[in-house]
Coordinates of C-alpha atoms in Angstrom, one line a residue:
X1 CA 11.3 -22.4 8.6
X2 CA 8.1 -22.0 6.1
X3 CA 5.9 -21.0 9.4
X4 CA 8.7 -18.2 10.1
X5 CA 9.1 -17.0 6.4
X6 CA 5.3 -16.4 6.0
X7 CA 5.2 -14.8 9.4
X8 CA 8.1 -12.4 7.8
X9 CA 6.4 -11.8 4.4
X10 CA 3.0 -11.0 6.7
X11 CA 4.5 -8.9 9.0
X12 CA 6.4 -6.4 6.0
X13 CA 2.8 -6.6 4.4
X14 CA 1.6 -4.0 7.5
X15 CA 4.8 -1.7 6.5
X16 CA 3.4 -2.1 2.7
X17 CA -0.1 -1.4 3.0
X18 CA 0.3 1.7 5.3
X19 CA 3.6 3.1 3.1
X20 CA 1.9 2.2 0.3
X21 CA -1.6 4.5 0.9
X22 CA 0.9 7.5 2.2
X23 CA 2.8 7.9 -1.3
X24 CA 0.0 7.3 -3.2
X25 CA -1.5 10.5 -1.6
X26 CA 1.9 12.5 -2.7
X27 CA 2.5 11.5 -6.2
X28 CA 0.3 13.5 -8.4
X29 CA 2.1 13.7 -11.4
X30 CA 4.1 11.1 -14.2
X31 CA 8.0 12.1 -14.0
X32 CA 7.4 11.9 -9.9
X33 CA 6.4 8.5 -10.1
X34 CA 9.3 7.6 -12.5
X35 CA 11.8 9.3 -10.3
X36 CA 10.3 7.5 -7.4
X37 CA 9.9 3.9 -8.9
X38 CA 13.6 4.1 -10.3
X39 CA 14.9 5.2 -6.6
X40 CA 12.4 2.0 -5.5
X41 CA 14.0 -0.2 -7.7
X42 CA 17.8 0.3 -7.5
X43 CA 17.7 0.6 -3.8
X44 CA 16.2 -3.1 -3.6
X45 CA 18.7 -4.0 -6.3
X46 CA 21.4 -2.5 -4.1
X47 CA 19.9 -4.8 -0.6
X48 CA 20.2 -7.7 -3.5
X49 CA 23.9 -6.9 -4.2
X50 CA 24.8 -6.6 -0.4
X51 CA 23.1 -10.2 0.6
X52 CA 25.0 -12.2 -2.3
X53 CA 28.1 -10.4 -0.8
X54 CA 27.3 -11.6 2.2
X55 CA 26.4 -15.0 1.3
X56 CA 29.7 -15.4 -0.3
X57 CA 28.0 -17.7 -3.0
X58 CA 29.3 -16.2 -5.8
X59 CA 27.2 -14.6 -8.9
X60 CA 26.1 -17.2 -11.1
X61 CA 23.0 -16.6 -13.2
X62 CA 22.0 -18.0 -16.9
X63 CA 19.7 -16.5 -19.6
X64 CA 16.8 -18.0 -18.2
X65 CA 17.3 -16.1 -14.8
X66 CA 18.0 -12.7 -16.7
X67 CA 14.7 -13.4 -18.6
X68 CA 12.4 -14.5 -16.0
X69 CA 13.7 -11.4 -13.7
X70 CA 13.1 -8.9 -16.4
X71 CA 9.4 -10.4 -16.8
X72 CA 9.3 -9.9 -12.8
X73 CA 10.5 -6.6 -12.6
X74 CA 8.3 -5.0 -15.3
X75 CA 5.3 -6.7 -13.5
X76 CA 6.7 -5.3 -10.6
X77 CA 6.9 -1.8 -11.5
X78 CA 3.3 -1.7 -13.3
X79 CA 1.6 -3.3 -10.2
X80 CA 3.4 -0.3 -8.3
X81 CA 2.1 2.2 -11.0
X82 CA -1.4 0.5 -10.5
X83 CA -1.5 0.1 -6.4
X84 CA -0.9 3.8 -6.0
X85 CA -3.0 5.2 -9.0
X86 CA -5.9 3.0 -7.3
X87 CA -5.5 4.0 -4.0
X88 CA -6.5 7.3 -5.0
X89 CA -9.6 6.5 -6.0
X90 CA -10.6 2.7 -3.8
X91 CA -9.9 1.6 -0.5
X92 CA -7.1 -0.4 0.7
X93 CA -9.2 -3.3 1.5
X94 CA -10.7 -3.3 -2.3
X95 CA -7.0 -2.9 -3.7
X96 CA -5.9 -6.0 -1.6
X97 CA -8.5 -7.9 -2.9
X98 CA -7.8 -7.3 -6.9
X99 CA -4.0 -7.8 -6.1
X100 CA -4.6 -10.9 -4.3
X101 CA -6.8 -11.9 -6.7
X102 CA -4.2 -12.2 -8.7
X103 CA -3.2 -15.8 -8.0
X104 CA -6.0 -16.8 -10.8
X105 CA -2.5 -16.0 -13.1
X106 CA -0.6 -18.9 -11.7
X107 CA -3.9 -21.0 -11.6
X108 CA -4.3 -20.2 -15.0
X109 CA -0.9 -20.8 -16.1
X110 CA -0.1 -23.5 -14.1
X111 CA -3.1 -25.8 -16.2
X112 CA -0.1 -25.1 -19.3
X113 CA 2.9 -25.0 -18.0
X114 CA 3.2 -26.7 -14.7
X115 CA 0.2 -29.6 -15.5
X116 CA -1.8 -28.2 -12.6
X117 CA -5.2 -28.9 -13.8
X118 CA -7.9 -26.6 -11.6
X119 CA -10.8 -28.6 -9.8
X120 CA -14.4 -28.0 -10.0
X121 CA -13.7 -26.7 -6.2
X122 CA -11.7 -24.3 -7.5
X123 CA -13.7 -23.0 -10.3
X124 CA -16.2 -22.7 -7.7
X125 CA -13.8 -20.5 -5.7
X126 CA -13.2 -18.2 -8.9
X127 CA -16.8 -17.5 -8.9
X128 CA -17.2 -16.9 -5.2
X129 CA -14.3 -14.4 -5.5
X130 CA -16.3 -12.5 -8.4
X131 CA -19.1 -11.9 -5.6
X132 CA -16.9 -11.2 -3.1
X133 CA -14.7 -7.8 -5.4
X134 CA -18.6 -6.8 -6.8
X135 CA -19.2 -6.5 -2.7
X136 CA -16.2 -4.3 -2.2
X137 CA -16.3 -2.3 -5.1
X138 CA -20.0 -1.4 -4.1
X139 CA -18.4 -0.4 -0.5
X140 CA -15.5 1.7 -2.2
X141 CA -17.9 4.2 -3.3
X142 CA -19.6 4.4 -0.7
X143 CA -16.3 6.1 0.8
X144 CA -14.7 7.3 -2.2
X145 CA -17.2 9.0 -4.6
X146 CA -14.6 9.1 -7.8
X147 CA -14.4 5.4 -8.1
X148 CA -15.3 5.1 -11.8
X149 CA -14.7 2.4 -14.8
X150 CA -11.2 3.9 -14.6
X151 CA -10.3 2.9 -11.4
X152 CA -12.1 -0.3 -11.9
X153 CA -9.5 -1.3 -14.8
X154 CA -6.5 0.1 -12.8
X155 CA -7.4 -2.3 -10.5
X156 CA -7.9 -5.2 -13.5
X157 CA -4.6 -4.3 -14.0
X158 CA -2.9 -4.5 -11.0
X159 CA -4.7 -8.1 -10.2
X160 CA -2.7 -8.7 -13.8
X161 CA 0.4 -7.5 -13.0
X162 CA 0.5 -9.2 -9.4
X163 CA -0.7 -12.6 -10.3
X164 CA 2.3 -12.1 -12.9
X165 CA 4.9 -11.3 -10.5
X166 CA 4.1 -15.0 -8.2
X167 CA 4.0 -17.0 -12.2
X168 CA 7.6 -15.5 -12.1
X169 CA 8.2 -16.8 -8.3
X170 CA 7.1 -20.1 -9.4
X171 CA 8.8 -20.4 -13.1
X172 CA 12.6 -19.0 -11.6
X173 CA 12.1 -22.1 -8.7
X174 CA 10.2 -24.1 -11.5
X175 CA 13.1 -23.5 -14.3
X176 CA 15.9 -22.6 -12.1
X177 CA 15.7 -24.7 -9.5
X178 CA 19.6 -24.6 -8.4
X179 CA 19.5 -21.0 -9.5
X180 CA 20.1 -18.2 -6.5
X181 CA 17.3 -16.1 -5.4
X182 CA 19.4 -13.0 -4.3
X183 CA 20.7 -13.2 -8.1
X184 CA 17.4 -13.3 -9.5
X185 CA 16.4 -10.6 -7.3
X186 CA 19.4 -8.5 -8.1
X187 CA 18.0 -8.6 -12.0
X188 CA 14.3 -8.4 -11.2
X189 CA 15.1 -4.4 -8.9
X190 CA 18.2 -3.6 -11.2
X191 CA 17.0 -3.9 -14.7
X192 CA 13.7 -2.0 -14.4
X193 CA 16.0 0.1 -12.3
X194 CA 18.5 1.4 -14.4
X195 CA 15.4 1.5 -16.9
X196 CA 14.1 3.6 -15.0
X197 CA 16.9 5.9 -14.1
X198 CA 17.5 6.7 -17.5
X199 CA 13.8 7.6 -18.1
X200 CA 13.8 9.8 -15.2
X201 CA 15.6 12.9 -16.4
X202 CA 13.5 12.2 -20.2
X203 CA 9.8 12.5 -18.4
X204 CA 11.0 15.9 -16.5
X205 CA 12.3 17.3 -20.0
X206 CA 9.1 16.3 -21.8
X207 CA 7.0 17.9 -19.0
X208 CA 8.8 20.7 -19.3
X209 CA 10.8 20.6 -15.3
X210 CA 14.0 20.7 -14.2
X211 CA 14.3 17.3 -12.0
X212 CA 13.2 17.7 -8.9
X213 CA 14.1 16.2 -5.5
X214 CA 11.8 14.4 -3.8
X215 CA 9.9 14.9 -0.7
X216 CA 11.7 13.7 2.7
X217 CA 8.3 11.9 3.6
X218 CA 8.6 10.5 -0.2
X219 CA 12.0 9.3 0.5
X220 CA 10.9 7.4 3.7
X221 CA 8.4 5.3 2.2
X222 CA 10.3 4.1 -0.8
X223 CA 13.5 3.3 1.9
X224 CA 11.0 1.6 3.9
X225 CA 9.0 -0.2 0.7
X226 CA 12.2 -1.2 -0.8
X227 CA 13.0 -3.4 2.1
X228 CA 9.9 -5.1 2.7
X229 CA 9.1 -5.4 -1.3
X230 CA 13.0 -6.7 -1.6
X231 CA 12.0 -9.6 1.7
X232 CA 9.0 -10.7 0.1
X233 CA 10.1 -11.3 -3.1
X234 CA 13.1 -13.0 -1.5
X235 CA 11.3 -15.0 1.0
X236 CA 8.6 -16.0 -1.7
X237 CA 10.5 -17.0 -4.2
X238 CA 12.8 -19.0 -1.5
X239 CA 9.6 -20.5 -0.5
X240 CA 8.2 -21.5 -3.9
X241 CA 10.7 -24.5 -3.5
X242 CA 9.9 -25.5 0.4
X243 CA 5.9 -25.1 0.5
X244 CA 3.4 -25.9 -2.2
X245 CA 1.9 -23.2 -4.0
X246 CA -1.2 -23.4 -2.8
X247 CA -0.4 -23.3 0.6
X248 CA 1.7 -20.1 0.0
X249 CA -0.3 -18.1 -1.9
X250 CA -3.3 -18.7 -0.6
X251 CA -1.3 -17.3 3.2
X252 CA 0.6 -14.7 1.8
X253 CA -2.0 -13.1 -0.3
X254 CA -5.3 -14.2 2.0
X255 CA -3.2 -12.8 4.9
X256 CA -2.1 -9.1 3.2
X257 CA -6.4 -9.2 2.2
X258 CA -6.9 -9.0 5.5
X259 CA -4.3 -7.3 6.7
X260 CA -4.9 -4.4 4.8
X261 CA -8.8 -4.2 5.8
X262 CA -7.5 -3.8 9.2
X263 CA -4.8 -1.4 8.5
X264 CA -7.1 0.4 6.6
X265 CA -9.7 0.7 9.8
X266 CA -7.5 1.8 12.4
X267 CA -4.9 4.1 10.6
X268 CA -7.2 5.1 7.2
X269 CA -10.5 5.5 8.9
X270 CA -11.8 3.1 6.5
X271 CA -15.0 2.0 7.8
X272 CA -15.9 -1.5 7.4
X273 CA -19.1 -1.9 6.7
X274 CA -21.4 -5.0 6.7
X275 CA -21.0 -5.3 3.0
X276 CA -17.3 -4.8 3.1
X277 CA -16.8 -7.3 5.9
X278 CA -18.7 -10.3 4.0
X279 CA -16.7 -9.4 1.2
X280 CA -13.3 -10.1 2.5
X281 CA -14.5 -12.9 4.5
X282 CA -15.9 -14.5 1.0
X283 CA -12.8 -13.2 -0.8
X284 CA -10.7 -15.0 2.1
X285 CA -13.0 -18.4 1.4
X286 CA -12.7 -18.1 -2.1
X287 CA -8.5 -18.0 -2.0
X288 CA -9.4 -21.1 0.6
X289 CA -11.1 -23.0 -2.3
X290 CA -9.0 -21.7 -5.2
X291 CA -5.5 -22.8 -3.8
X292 CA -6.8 -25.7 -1.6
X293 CA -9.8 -27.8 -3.3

């Protein structure tokens, strides 16, 4: 069952990466993106509300749940902020790499709360990782001439916000271990959601627009990224509790790395170059060492 659920969470990665650089080419402006996130958000709440139905397990949840959800969705939303304002400017390969970079979070955190000391392998593999993102960002912009200091911390921030979203993963199973997943789920879409919602209509006023609909193509990719954000987060949190950690997200994120350079290739035009190439392969050692040693 862990075999099949990483296989899932790998394969919805290909929809992610390739919806992913397709709306960050359409949204240009702020009330857009807040109209978009909030239809991202309540649909996955929605697919939430319709598997608890269909489980038939009732809707149990505690404070601790609602908190930890909240935290989720909010890192949620600002890694989705920060993946498309970066792909504007960086390659999909470089953007994988920050965002999977973000398990140093739950390495971090997990020395505090979850008495999960790091090994000197492991520091190693920190460092190793440094060299491999200073490769890629040198092969971004090569392709993308506008990557700046900017774009550099969007990325920072997206690593962030990521590495917060698995700490969430593993508190809910850590916290909550008889807790249900859909139910956190439900929160972690439908809080930021509604949020969201009712932020919409304030960001067209303040820009001075009548809300607008948006695009058919627009629509598509949030239908289509609502899904496979909603399995991922359902499947990774499931799997918090059945595989250990390191073995999870050192898959998971080492597999979307290198997914991504390849989707990036064939549909982006990407080219991998040399430098590139040695810098996934010692960004895909370094998770190896990080999560393993």
């Amino acid at each position: 069952m862990d075999s099949l659920y990483i296989g899932i969470i790998l394969f919805c990665r290909v929809a992610q990466h390739l919806c992913n650089k397709k709306t960050s080419n359409e949204i240009r402006e702020l009330p857009v993106f807040i109209h978009y996130a909030a239809v991202r958000q309540i649909l996955s709440a929605l697919l939430a509300v319709l598997l608890i139905i269909i489980a038939r397990n009732g809707f149990h949840c505690d404070f601790r749940t609602v908190l930890i959800a909240a935290f989720s969705g909010l890192m949620l939303v600002l890694n989705m902020a920060c993946s498309i304002t970066a792909l504007k400017s960086g390659t999909i390969a470089l953007n994988s790499l920050f965002n999977t970079a973000g398990l140093l979070v739950p390495c971090f955190a997990g020395i505090f709360l979850f008495n999960q000391p790091m090994s000197f392998g492991q520091w190693i593999g920190l460092a190793v990782l440094f060299v491999a993102a200073y490769l890629l960002i040198g092969s971004s912009k090569s392709i993308y001439k506008g990557f700046s200091a900017k774009t550099l911390l969007i990325l920072l921030g997206g690593m962030l916000s990521n590495g917060c979203i698995m700490l969430a993963q593993e508190m809910f199973s850590h916290y909550v271990p008889d807790g249900s997943v859909s139910v956190f789920s439900f929160f972690s879409f439908g809080i930021l959601g509604l949020f969201l919602t009712v932020l919409t209509p304030i960001t067209y006023r303040r820009s001075h627009r009548e809300i607008a609909k948006l695009s058919p193509s627009l629509i598509r990719y949030g239908v289509i990224l609502s899904l496979t954000v909603f399995i991922i987060n359902q499947l990774v949190t499931l799997s918090a509790s059945l595989i250990p950690p390191a073995v999870l997200f050192a898959f998971v994120n080492g597999g979307s790395m290198m997914i991504g350079a390849i989707v990036a290739a064939v549909k982006f035009h990407e080219k991998l170059t040399v430098k590139s190439a040695i810098g996934i392969m010692l960004g895909l050692a370094a998770l190896i060492m990080i999560k393993i040693l």
